[in-house]
Structures are given as C-alpha cells and as structure tokens.
Coordinates of C-alpha atoms and ligand atoms in Angstrom, one line a residue:
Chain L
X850 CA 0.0 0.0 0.0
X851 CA 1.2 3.8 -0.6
X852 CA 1.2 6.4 1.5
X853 CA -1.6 8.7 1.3
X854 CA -2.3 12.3 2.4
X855 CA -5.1 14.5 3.2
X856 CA -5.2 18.1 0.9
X857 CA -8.3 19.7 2.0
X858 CA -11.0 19.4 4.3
X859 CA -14.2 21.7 4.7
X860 CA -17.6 21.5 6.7
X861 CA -20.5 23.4 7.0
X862 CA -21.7 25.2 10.3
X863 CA -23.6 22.4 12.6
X864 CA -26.7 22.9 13.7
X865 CA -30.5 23.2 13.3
X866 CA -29.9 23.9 9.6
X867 CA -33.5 24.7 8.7
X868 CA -33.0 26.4 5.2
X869 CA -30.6 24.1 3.6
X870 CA -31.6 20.5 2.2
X871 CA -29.4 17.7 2.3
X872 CA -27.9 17.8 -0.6
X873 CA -27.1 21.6 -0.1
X874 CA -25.0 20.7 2.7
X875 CA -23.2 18.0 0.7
X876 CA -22.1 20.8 -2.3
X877 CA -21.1 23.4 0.6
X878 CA -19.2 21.3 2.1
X879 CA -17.5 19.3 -1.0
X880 CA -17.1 23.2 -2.5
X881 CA -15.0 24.1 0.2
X882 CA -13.0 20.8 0.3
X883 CA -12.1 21.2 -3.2
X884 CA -11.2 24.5 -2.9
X885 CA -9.2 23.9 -0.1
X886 CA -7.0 21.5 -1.9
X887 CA -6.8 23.3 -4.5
X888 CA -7.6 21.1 -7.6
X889 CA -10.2 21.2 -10.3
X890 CA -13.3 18.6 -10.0
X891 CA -11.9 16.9 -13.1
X892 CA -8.9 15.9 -11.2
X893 CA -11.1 13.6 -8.5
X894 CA -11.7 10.0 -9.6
X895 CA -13.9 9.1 -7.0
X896 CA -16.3 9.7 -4.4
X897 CA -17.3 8.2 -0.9
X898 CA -20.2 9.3 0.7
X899 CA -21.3 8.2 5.0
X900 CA -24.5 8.6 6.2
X901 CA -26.2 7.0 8.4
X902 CA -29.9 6.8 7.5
X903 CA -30.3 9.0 5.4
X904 CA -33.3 6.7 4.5
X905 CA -35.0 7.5 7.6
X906 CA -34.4 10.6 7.9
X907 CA -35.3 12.2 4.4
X908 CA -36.7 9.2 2.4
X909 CA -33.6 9.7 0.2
X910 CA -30.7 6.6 -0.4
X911 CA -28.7 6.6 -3.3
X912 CA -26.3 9.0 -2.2
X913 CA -23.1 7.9 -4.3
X914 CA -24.9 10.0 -7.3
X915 CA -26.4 12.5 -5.4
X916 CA -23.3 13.5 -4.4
X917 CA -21.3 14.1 -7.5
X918 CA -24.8 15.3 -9.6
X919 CA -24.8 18.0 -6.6
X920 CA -21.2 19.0 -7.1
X921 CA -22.3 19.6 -11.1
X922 CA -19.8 16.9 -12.3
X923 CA -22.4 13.9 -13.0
X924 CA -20.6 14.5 -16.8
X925 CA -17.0 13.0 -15.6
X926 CA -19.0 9.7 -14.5
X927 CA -17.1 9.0 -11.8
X928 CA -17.7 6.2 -9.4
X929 CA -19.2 7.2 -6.2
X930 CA -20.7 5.1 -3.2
X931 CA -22.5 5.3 0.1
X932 CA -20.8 4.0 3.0
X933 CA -22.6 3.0 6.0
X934 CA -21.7 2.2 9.7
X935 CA -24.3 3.8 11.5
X936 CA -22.6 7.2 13.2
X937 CA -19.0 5.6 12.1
X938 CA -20.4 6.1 8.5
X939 CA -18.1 9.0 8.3
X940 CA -15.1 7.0 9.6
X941 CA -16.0 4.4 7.9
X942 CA -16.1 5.8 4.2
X943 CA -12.8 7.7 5.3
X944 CA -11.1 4.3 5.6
X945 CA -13.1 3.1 2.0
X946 CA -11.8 6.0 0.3
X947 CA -8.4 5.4 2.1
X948 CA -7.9 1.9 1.2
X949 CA -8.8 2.8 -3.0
X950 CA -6.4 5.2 -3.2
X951 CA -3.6 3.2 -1.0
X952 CA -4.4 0.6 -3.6
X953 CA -3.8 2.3 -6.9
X954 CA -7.1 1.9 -7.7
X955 CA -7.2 5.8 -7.6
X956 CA -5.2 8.9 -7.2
X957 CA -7.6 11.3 -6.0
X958 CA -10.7 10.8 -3.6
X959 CA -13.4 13.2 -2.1
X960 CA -15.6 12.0 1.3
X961 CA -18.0 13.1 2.5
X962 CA -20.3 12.6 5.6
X963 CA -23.6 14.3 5.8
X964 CA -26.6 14.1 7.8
X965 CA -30.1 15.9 7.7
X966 CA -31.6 15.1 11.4
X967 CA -34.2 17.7 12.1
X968 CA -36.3 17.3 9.0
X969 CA -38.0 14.7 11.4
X970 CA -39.6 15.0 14.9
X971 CA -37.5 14.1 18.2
X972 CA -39.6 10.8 18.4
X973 CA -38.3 10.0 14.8
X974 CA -35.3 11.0 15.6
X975 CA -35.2 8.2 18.9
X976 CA -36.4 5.5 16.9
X977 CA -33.6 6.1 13.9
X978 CA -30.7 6.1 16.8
X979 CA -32.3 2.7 17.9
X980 CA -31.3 1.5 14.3
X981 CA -27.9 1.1 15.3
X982 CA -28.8 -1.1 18.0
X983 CA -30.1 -4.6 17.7
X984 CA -34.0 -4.3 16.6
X985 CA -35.2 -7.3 17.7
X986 CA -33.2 -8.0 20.7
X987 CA -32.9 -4.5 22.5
X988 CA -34.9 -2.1 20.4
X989 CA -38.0 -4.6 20.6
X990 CA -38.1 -4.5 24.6
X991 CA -37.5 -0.7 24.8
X992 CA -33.9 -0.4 24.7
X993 CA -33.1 3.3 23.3
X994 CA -29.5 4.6 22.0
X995 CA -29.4 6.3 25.3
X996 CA -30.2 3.7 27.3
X997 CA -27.2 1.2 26.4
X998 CA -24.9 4.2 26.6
X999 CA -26.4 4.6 30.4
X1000 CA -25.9 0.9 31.2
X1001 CA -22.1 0.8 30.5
X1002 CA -21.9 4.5 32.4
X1003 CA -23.7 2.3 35.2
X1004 CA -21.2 -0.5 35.6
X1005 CA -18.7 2.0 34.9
X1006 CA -19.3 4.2 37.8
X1007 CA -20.2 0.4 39.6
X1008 CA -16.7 -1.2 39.1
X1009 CA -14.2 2.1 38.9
X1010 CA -15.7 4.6 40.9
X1011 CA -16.3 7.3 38.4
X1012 CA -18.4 9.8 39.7
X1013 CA -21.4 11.8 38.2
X1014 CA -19.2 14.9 38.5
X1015 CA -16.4 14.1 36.6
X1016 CA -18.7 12.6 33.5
X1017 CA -20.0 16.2 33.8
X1018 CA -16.7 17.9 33.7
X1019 CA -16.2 15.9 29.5
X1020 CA -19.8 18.3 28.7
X1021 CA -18.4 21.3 30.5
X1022 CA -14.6 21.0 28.8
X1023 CA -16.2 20.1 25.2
X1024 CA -18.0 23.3 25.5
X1025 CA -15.7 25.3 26.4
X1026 CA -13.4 24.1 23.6
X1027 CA -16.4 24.4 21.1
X1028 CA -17.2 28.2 22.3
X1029 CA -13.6 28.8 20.4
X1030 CA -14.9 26.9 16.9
X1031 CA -17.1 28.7 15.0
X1032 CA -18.9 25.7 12.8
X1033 CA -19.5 24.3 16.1
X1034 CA -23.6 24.1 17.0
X1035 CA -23.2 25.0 20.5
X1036 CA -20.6 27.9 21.1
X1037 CA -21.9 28.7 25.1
X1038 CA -20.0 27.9 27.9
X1039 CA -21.5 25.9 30.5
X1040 CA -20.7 24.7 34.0
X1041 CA -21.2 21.3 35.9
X1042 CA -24.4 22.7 37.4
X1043 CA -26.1 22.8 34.2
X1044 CA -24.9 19.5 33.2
X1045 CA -26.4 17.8 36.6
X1046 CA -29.7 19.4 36.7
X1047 CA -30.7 18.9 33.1
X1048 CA -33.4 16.4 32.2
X1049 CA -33.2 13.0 33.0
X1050 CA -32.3 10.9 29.3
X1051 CA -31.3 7.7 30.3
X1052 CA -30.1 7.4 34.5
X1053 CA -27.3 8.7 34.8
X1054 CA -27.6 10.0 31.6
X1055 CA -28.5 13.6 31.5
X1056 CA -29.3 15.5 28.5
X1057 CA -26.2 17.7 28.8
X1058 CA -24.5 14.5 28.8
X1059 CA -25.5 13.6 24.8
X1060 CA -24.1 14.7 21.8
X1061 CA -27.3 16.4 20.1
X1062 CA -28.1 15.6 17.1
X1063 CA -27.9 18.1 14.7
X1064 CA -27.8 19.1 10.4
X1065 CA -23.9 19.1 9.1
X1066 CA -21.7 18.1 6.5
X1067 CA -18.1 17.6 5.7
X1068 CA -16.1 16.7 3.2
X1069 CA -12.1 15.7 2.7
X1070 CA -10.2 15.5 -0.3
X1071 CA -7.2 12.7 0.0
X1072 CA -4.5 11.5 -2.6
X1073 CA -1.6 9.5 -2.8
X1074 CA 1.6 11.3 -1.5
X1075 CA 3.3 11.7 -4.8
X1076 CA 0.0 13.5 -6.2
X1077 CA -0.5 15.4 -2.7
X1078 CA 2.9 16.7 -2.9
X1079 CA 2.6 17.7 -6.5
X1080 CA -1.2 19.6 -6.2
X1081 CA -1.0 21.2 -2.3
X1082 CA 1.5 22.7 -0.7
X1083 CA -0.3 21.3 3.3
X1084 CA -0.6 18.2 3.1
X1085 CA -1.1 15.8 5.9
X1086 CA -0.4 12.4 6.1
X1087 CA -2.4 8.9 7.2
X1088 CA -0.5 7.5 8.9
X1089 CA -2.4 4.6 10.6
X1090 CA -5.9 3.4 9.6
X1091 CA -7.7 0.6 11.9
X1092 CA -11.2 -0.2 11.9
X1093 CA -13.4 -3.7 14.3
X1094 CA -16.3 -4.7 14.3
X1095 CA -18.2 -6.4 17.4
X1096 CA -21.7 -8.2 18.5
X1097 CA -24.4 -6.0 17.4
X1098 CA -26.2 -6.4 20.8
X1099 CA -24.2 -4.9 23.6
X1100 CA -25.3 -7.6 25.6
X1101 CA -23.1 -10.0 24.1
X1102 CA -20.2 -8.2 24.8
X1103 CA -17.6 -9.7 27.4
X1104 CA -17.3 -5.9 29.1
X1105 CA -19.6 -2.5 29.5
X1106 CA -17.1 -1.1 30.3
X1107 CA -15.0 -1.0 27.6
X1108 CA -15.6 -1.3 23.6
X1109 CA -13.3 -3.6 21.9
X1110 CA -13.8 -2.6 18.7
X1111 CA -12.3 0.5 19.9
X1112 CA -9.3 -1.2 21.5
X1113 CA -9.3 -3.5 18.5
X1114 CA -9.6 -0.6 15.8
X1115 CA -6.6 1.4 18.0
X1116 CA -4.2 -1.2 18.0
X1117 CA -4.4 -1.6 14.0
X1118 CA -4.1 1.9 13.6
X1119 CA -1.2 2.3 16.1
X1120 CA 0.5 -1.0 14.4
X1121 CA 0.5 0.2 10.7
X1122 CA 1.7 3.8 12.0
X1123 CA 4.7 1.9 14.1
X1124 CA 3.3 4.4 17.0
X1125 CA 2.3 4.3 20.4
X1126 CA -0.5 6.3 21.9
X1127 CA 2.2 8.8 23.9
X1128 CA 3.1 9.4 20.4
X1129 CA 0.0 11.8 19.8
X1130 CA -0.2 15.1 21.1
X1131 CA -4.2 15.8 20.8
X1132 CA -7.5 13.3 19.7
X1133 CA -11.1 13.8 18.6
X1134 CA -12.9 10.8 20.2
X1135 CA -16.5 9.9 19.8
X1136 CA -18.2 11.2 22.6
X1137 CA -22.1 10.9 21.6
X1138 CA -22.4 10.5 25.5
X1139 CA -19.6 12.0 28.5
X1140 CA -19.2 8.3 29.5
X1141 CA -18.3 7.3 25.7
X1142 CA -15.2 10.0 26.4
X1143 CA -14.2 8.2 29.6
X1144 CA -13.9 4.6 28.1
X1145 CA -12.5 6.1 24.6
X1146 CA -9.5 7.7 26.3
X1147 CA -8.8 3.9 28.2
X1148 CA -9.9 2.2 25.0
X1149 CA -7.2 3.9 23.4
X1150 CA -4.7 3.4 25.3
X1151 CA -4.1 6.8 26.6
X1152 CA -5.3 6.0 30.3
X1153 CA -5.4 2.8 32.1
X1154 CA -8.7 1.3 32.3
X1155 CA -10.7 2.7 35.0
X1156 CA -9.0 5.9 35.1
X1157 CA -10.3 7.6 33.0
X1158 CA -12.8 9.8 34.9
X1159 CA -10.1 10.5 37.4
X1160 CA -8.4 11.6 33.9
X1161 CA -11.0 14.2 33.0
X1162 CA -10.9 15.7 36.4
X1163 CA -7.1 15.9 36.3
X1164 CA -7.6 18.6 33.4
X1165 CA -4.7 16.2 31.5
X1166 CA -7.4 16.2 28.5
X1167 CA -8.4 19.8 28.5
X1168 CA -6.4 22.2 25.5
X1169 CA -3.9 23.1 28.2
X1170 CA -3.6 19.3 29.2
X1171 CA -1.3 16.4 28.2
X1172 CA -3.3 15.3 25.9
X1173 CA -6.5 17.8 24.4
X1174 CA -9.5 15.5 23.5
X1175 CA -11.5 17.4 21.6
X1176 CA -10.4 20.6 20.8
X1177 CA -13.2 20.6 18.2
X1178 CA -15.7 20.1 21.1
X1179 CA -16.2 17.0 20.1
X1180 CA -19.6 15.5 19.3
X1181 CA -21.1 16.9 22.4
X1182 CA -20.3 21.0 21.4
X1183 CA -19.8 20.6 17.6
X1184 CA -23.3 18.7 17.3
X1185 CA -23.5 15.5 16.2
X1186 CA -24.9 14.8 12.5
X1187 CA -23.7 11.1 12.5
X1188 CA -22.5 10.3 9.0
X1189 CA -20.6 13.7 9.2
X1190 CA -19.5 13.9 12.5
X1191 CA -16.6 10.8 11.3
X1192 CA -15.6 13.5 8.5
X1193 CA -15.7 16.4 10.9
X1194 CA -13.4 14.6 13.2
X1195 CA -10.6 14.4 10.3
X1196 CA -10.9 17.7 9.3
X1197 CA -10.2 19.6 13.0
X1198 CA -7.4 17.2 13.0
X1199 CA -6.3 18.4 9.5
X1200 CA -6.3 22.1 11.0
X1201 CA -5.1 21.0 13.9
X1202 CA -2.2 19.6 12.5
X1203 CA -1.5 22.6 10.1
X1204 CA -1.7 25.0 13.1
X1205 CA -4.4 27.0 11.6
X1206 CA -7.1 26.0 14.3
X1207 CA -7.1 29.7 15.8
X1208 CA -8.0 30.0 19.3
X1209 CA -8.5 26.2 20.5
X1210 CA -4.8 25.3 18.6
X1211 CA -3.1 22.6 20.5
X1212 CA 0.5 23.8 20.2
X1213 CA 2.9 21.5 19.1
X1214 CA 0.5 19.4 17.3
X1215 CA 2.3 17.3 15.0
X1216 CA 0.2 14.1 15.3
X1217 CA -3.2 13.3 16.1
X1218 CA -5.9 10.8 16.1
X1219 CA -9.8 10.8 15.4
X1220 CA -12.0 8.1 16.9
X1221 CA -15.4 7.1 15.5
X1222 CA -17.9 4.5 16.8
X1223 CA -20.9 3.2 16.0
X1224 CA -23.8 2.8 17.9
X1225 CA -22.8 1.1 20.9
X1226 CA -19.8 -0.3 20.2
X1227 CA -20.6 -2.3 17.1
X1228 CA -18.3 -0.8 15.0
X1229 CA -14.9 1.8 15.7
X1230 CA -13.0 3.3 13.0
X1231 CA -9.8 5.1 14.5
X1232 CA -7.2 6.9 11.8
X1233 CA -3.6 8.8 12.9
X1234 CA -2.9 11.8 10.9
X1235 CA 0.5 13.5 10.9
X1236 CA 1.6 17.1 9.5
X1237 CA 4.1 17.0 7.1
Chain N
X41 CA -41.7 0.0 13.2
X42 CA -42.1 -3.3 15.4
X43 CA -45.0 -4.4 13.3
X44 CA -44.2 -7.8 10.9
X45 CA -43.4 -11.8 10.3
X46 CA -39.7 -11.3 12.0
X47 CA -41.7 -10.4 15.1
X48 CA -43.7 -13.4 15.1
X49 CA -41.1 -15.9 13.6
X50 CA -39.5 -15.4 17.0
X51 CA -42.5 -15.8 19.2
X52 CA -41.1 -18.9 21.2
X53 CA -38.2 -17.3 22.2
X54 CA -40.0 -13.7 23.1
X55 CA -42.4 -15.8 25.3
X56 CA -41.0 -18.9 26.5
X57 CA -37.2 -17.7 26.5
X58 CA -36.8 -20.9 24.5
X59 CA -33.0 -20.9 23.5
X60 CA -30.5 -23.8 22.2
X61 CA -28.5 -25.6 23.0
X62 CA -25.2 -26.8 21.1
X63 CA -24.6 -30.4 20.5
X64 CA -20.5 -29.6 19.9
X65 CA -19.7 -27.8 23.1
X66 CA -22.9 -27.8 25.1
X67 CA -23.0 -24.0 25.5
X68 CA -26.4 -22.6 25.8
X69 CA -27.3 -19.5 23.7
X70 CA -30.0 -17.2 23.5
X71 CA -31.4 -16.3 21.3
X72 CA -31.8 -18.9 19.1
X73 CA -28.5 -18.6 16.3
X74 CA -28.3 -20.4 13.0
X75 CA -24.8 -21.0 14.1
X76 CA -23.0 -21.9 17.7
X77 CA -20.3 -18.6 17.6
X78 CA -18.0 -21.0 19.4
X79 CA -17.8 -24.1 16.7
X80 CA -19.2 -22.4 13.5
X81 CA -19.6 -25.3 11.1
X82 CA -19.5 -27.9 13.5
X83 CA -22.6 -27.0 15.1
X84 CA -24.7 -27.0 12.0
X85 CA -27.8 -29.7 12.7
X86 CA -26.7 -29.9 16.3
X87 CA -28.5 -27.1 17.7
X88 CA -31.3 -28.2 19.7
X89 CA -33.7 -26.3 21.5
X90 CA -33.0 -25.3 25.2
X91 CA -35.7 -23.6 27.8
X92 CA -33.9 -21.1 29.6
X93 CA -34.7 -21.7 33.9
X94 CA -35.8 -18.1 33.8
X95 CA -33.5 -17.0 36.6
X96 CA -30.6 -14.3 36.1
X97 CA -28.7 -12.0 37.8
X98 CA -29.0 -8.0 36.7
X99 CA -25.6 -7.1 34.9
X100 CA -26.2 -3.2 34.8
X101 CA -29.5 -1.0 34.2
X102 CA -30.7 2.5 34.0
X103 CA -34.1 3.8 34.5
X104 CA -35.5 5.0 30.5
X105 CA -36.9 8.8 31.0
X106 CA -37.3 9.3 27.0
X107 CA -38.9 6.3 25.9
X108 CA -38.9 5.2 21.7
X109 CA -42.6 5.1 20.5
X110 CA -45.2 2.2 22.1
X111 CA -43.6 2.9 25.2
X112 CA -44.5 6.6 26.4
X113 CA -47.0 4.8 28.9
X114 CA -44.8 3.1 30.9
X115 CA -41.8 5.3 31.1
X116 CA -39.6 6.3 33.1
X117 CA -38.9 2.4 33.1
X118 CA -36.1 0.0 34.3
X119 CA -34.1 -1.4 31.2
X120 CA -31.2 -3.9 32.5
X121 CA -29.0 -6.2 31.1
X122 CA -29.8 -9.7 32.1
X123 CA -27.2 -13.0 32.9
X124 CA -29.5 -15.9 33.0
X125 CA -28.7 -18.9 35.6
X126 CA -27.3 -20.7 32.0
X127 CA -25.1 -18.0 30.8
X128 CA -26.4 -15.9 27.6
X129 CA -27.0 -12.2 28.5
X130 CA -30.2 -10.4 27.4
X131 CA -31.8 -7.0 27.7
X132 CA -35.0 -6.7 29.2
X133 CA -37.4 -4.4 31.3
X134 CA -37.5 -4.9 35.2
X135 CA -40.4 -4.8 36.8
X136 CA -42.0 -5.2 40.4
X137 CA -39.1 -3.0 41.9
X138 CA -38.8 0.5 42.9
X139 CA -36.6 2.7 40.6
X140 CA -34.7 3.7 43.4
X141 CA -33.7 0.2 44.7
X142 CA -32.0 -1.2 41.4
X143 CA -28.9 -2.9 42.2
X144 CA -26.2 -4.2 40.2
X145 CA -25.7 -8.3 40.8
X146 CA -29.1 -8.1 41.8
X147 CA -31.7 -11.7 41.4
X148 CA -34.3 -11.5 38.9
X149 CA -36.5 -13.6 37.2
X150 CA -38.2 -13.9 34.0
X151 CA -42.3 -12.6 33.8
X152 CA -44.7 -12.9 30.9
X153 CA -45.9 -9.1 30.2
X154 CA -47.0 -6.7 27.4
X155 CA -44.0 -5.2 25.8
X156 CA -45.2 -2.6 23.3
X157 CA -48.1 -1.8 21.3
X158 CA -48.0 -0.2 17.9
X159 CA -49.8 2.8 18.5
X160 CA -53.2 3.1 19.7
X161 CA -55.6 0.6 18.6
X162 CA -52.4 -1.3 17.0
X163 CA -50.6 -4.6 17.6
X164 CA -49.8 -5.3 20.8
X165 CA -46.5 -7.6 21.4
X166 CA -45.7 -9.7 24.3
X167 CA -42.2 -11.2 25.7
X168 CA -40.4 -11.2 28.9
X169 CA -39.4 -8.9 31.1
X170 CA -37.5 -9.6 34.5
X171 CA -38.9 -9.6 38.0
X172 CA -37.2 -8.3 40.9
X173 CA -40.1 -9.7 43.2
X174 CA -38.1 -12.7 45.7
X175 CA -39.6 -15.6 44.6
X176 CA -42.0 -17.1 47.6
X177 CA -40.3 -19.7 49.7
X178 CA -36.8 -19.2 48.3
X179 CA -35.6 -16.1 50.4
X180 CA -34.3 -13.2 48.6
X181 CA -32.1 -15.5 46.7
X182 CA -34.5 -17.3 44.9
X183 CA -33.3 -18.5 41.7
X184 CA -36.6 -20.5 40.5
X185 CA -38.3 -19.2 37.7
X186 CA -41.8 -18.2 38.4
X187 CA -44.8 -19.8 36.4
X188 CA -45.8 -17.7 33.2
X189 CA -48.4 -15.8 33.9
X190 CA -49.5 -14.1 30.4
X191 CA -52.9 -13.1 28.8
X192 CA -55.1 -15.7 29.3
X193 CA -55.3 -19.2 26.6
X194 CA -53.3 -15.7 24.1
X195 CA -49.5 -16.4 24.3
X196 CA -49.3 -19.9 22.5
X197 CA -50.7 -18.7 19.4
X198 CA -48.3 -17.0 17.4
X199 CA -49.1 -15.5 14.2
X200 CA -52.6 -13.9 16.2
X201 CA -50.9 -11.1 18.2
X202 CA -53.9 -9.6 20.0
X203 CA -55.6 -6.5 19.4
X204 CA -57.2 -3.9 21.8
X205 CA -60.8 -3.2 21.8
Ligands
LIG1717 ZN1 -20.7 -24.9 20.2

C-alpha cells in the first residue's frame, strides 16, 4: 500500500440547519473541500459518501450519485458510493476512500459525511438512533440509544468509581473548547451545574451529557503522497488506519465497560503507524455521551482502564492538558450529524495539525488521532494523521 | 416499526425464552442462532432447542426517562441487562421493583408481560421482562423461575398477536 495524504478538508456550520436540504450541505461542504485542496473537480476520480440513514431521515438513499450530480460533475461519471456504519459512517467511508487510493485503484478521492436530522420529529429522531442497536433483541423491549450508553456508564461508575461529577466535567470541557470553533452548533460555555440538573435521558444520563443531534456536513479531499505533494503545498499524512467490528447487541459483549472494537480498531491503527498512543499530542474521540469519552480515552490506550474519569478531572485532556481531547468540542459542542460527524473529526485534525485552528490550537500538534464509533460499540473506526 | 413476520417468527423465544443448546460444546445460547459462535460449522444440525430456567442476575441497568414510541405509557422504566442462571446475557425491562432500589448483581427472574403496542388501537406484542419480586419460599435469593403468567389461553398462538378493543 502507498502512503496517502489528506489536501483539504471543509464543513458546513452544525446545527438546526432549517433552510438548507441535504444535498445543499453535501455541495457546501465538497465546494470548500475542493477549494481547499486546490484542484479542479476533473482531477477527483472518485467519491465516498457516509450517512447513516439518510433513508429514515429524508426518504432519500442513493447517495453515491447525489453526491457528485450535486457538485455539477455527473458528466465526468465517476464512481461514487455510500458507505454506511451507522454514526462511524463518516469514519468508515474515510477508511473506504483510504484503502482505494492506497491501492492504486485511484489517485484522487473526495468524502463526504452528511446528515439531515431535524427534517424529522425528536420521536423519529429516537427511533432512527435505535437502528444502530439490535432491533429485535434491544430495540423490541424498549432499549433506546441512550439507554445502552447509560448501562455501561452504570457498571462504569459500579466497578471504577467514576463519579457523576467528573462525567459532567467531559460536557463542561467540550463546551468550552467548542465556544472557540465557529462551525461548532453550541458555542456557550457551561458549567457542571447545568450539566447535573438537566433532564433526566437515560439514568445517569443527562441530556447535557449527549451529543445532540444536529444538520452538518463535511467533506475531505485525499491523494496518494506523490500527487499530494505535487497539487498542495499542506498536506497531511495517514499514517495509521484501523477499523473492528463487534456483537451487534451490547449484551453480548464480554465488558460494559470497555468497547473492543475501539481497542481493537486502536491497535491496528497504532501498528501500521509503528506508533504508540504517547506518540499523539491531541484526539477527537467519539463522545455521543460523557461516559463514551471516559472509556474512549482507556480504550485507546491513553489512560489505564478505569482511570479515566479521574483523567478528566485531572484537566490532563483539557487544551492546556497532556493530551487535548477534543479541541473541536467533540460530538457533544460541535453537534452531532452522524455520518458527518466521522468526517468532521478528520478535518479539526487536519487544522489542527497545520496550526491554523485559531483560538483552540493545540501547540505542538504534530500528530493526532480521530475516533469514530458506532452505535454502541458495534463498529470503531480510529485513523492517525501526521503534519508533514 | 415493530409491526411484521420477523416479530412473530421469533414468538417462542419472546415468550418462552426458549434458546439452544449446542450439541459440539454444550453452550447454551440465546437467542436462538443459525450458528453456535463457538464451533461455527461444527454445530450445523446440532443445535437443539434449550428452555432457559428463567432466573438471572442483573448485569447493569438504567431507568428509561425518554422512551422510543409504544412505550411513552410506561416510562420512566427499568431497562437492565440480564445473565441468565445458563449464561447468555439479554436486555430486558425490570419490573416489580422501585426505581430507586435497582442494584447491580441483583436476582431476577423472567415474567410474561405486554411489551409494546403499535400505536393506539395497534398490535400489541408480548415477551419477557425480568422480576425483581423474591420468589415465595426461596428467600431473597430465589433463583426458580416463576410460572408464566401471560394473557389468558393468548400467548401460545403466534401468528394472532392480540388487538385492543
Ligand atoms: Zn458450540
């Protein structure tokens, strides 16, 4: 396989994105990509597109098309899929896009990640989470997305001790991280008051402890070092790609309180990098709940397991800390429009790692790593970027 | 969304908690799989049906505040994750216990109840939830499954889900 480099990255704002359609957000935020790089549309040779239900959400599928008719170049006929891995969808057509043009197969790729959520009702919105989850053996007896988060927060809190308080500190630190993004959804600081007396979700689940899920797109353009080099003068290198799978029903699992395909997905990226996690200087993990921020930084490698509240509350992961996690704001600040968020993920780590990420710049960036997970656990996507 | 045949092509199991078991290694799963995960191939023809005891230990829970559709009446509910007495895990509602008093390692044990219906007037579905009642003359620790109390002469006839009104 040959090395292969990111040469531009663009998003939309997140958020309740009212005026713009789907596919509006999927041109705005391929335009900018493109733009970014630097190239003309005629140079890409194919396209990747994650979404999660997309289906569901706005009775549309066949996004592959969509996608490159929207971005006016349905005359080059290129070849363009959808990738889906429920909320990894954006992850996972990262590492799709990845693997063609480590391949040969082609020089040039564009992904995107999109996701229209509030052209539906909350309700709707519940009941397309639970898709993620098994239907007919957790969905069926009332199991929510929520609600499985909740019982691995449960034994987490149960077997390590992690306290209430320090889950709330990963909403109050994402916040204030997002306040200094401006395509984040939620720019307000809050505090660990507001965190523990919002609504009851899923106990001990709090609403200020979800991600909410918002409108957003993003879009990356990658290409094989030799062409990088040649068409961009930024580019930033992949250096370690690892994706896992696991049982579909969390109840199958051997821990709640860790995901293996997280571990799993970690060690295959760290392996084909020939890095460690000390190695990285800042992450973007998948924290569609505070608890899912906890177990990512142990499933990762960067904490021992069980520490990783104590972790949070140590400030080590704030943008002042050993290691920032999410200096985006993560899923909880920036929103959370699950084939996009994947997408989103690489792109803060593309700025991050070119120093241009303004006010929430981790200094000294030079490598970093974005973590995307799927429902509960069932799929984890984890890739290492590093600035050239 | 629950409506359909995939509902009903697992009735036994919803109702009875009627596993298998494999022939190759002897591990009991639930539910039902067309393969043992353990010996693959090897299993294939040797998977015989198993009735779970009914007994199981709660895992971890949470108490459901913002409940999917068909189940805005009975939130905010317990949802735990169940080991039974034979070893497959399964998530299911807990019932006869105060919110407040949810333990993990806690005994349960399986109940016949109304899951869900499909909106008013709909299809109603039925399956097991978990008890935390102690089982008379066992003590707290009662591990013996209770009888299946269900709607009356309904539960063995799959394929007739009942109807309200
Ligand atoms: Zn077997």
């Amino acid at each position: 396989m040959r090395p292969v480099a990111v040469i531009g990255v663009g998003m939309t704002k997140f958020g309740e994105l009212w005026e713009k359609s789907f596919r509006q957000l999927v041109a705005e935020a391929g335009l900018e990509a493109v733009r970014d790089a630097g190239i003309p549309g005629e140079k890409i040779d194919a396209m990747y597109v994650g979404s999660m239900s997309a289906g569901r959400l706005i009775g549309q599928e066949h996004l592959g098309p969509l996608a490159v008719d929207e971005a006016g170049l349905a005359h080059t006929h290129m070849p363009s899929v959808r990738v889906e891995a429920a909320d990894a969808s954006g992850g996972a057509a990262f590492r799709q896009a990845l693997l063609a043009v480590a391949s040969g197969a082609h020089d040039v790729a564009v992904v995107g990640g999109a996701e229209k959520m509030t052209d539906v009702i909350d309700q709707e919105q519940i009941n397309t989470l639970a898709t993620a989850a098994d239907q007919e053996w957790e969905a069926f007896f009332g199991a929510t997305y929520p609600s499985l988060w909740a019982m691995m927060a449960q034994k987490h809190m149960h077997d390590y001790g992690t306290t209430r308080e320090q889950l709330a500190m990963v909403a109050v630190k994402n916040h204030l991280h997002g306040s200094m993004n401006s395509k984040a959804a939620y720019g307000s600081v809050i505090d660990a008051k507001t965190v523990l007396g919002s609504p009851m979700v899923s106990d001990p689940l709090r609403l200020f402890d979800s991600a909410s899920n918002v409108d957003g797109a993003a879009a990356v353009v990658i290409a094989d070092l030799e062409t990088a080099k040649r068409l961009n003068p930024h580019p930033v290198l992949i250096k370690g790609s690892g994706s896992a799978t696991d049982t579909l029903a969390l109840h199958d699992r051997h821990s709640l309180t860790e995901l293996a395909a997280t571990r799993i997905a970690a060690e295959r990226a760290y392996k084909m990098a020939g890095l460690k996690p000390a190695d990285m200087q800042f992450a973007e993990v998948h924290d569609c709940f505070t608890i899912a921020e906890v177990m990512a930084i142990e499933d990762l490698g960067f904490v021992k397991k069980g520490e990783g509240g104590k972790a949070v509350e140590s400030g080590m992961t704030g943008l002042k800390g050993k290691l920032p996690v999410n200096p985006s704001g993560g899923l909880k600040a920036r929103g959370h429009p699950p084939g996009a968020t994947g997408i989103a993920q690489i792109a803060e780590l593309v700025w991050q790692l070119r120093g241009t990420a303004g006010q929430r710049q981790v200094q000294g960036a030079k490598r970093g790593l974005a973590h995307n997970v799927g429902g509960s656990g069932a799929s984890a996507y984890v890739h290492i970027l590093e600035g050239l | 969304m629950t409506q359909g045949p995939r509902f009903w092509r697992s009735i036994d199991q919803r109702y009875n908690l009627e596993g298998v078991k494999c022939g190759n290694c002897g591990q009991a799963i639930f539910p039902a799989r067309t393969l043992c995960p353990t010996c693959r191939h090897l299993s294939v023809g040797k998977l015989a049906p198993f009735q779970m005891s009914g007994a199981g230990t709660v895992e971890s829970f949470t108490v459901v505040h913002s409940p999917p559709n068909g189940f805005e009446l009975q939130a905010p509910y317990v949802m735990a994750i169940v080991k039974l007495a034979e070893g497959p895990k399964l998530t299911a509602q807990i019932v006869d216990v105060d919110n407040a008093d949810m333990r993990v390692g806690m005994p349960v044990h399986k109940v016949f109840r109304r899951i869900n219906q499909d909106g008013e007037g709909g299809v109603i579905h039925y399956g097991y939830k978990f008890s935390a009642r102690p089982v008379r003359g066992q003590g707290a620790k009662g591990q013996a499954p209770m009888p299946v109390e269900g709607p009356r002469g309904s539960h063995r006839s799959p394929g007739a889900p009942g109807r309200l009104g």
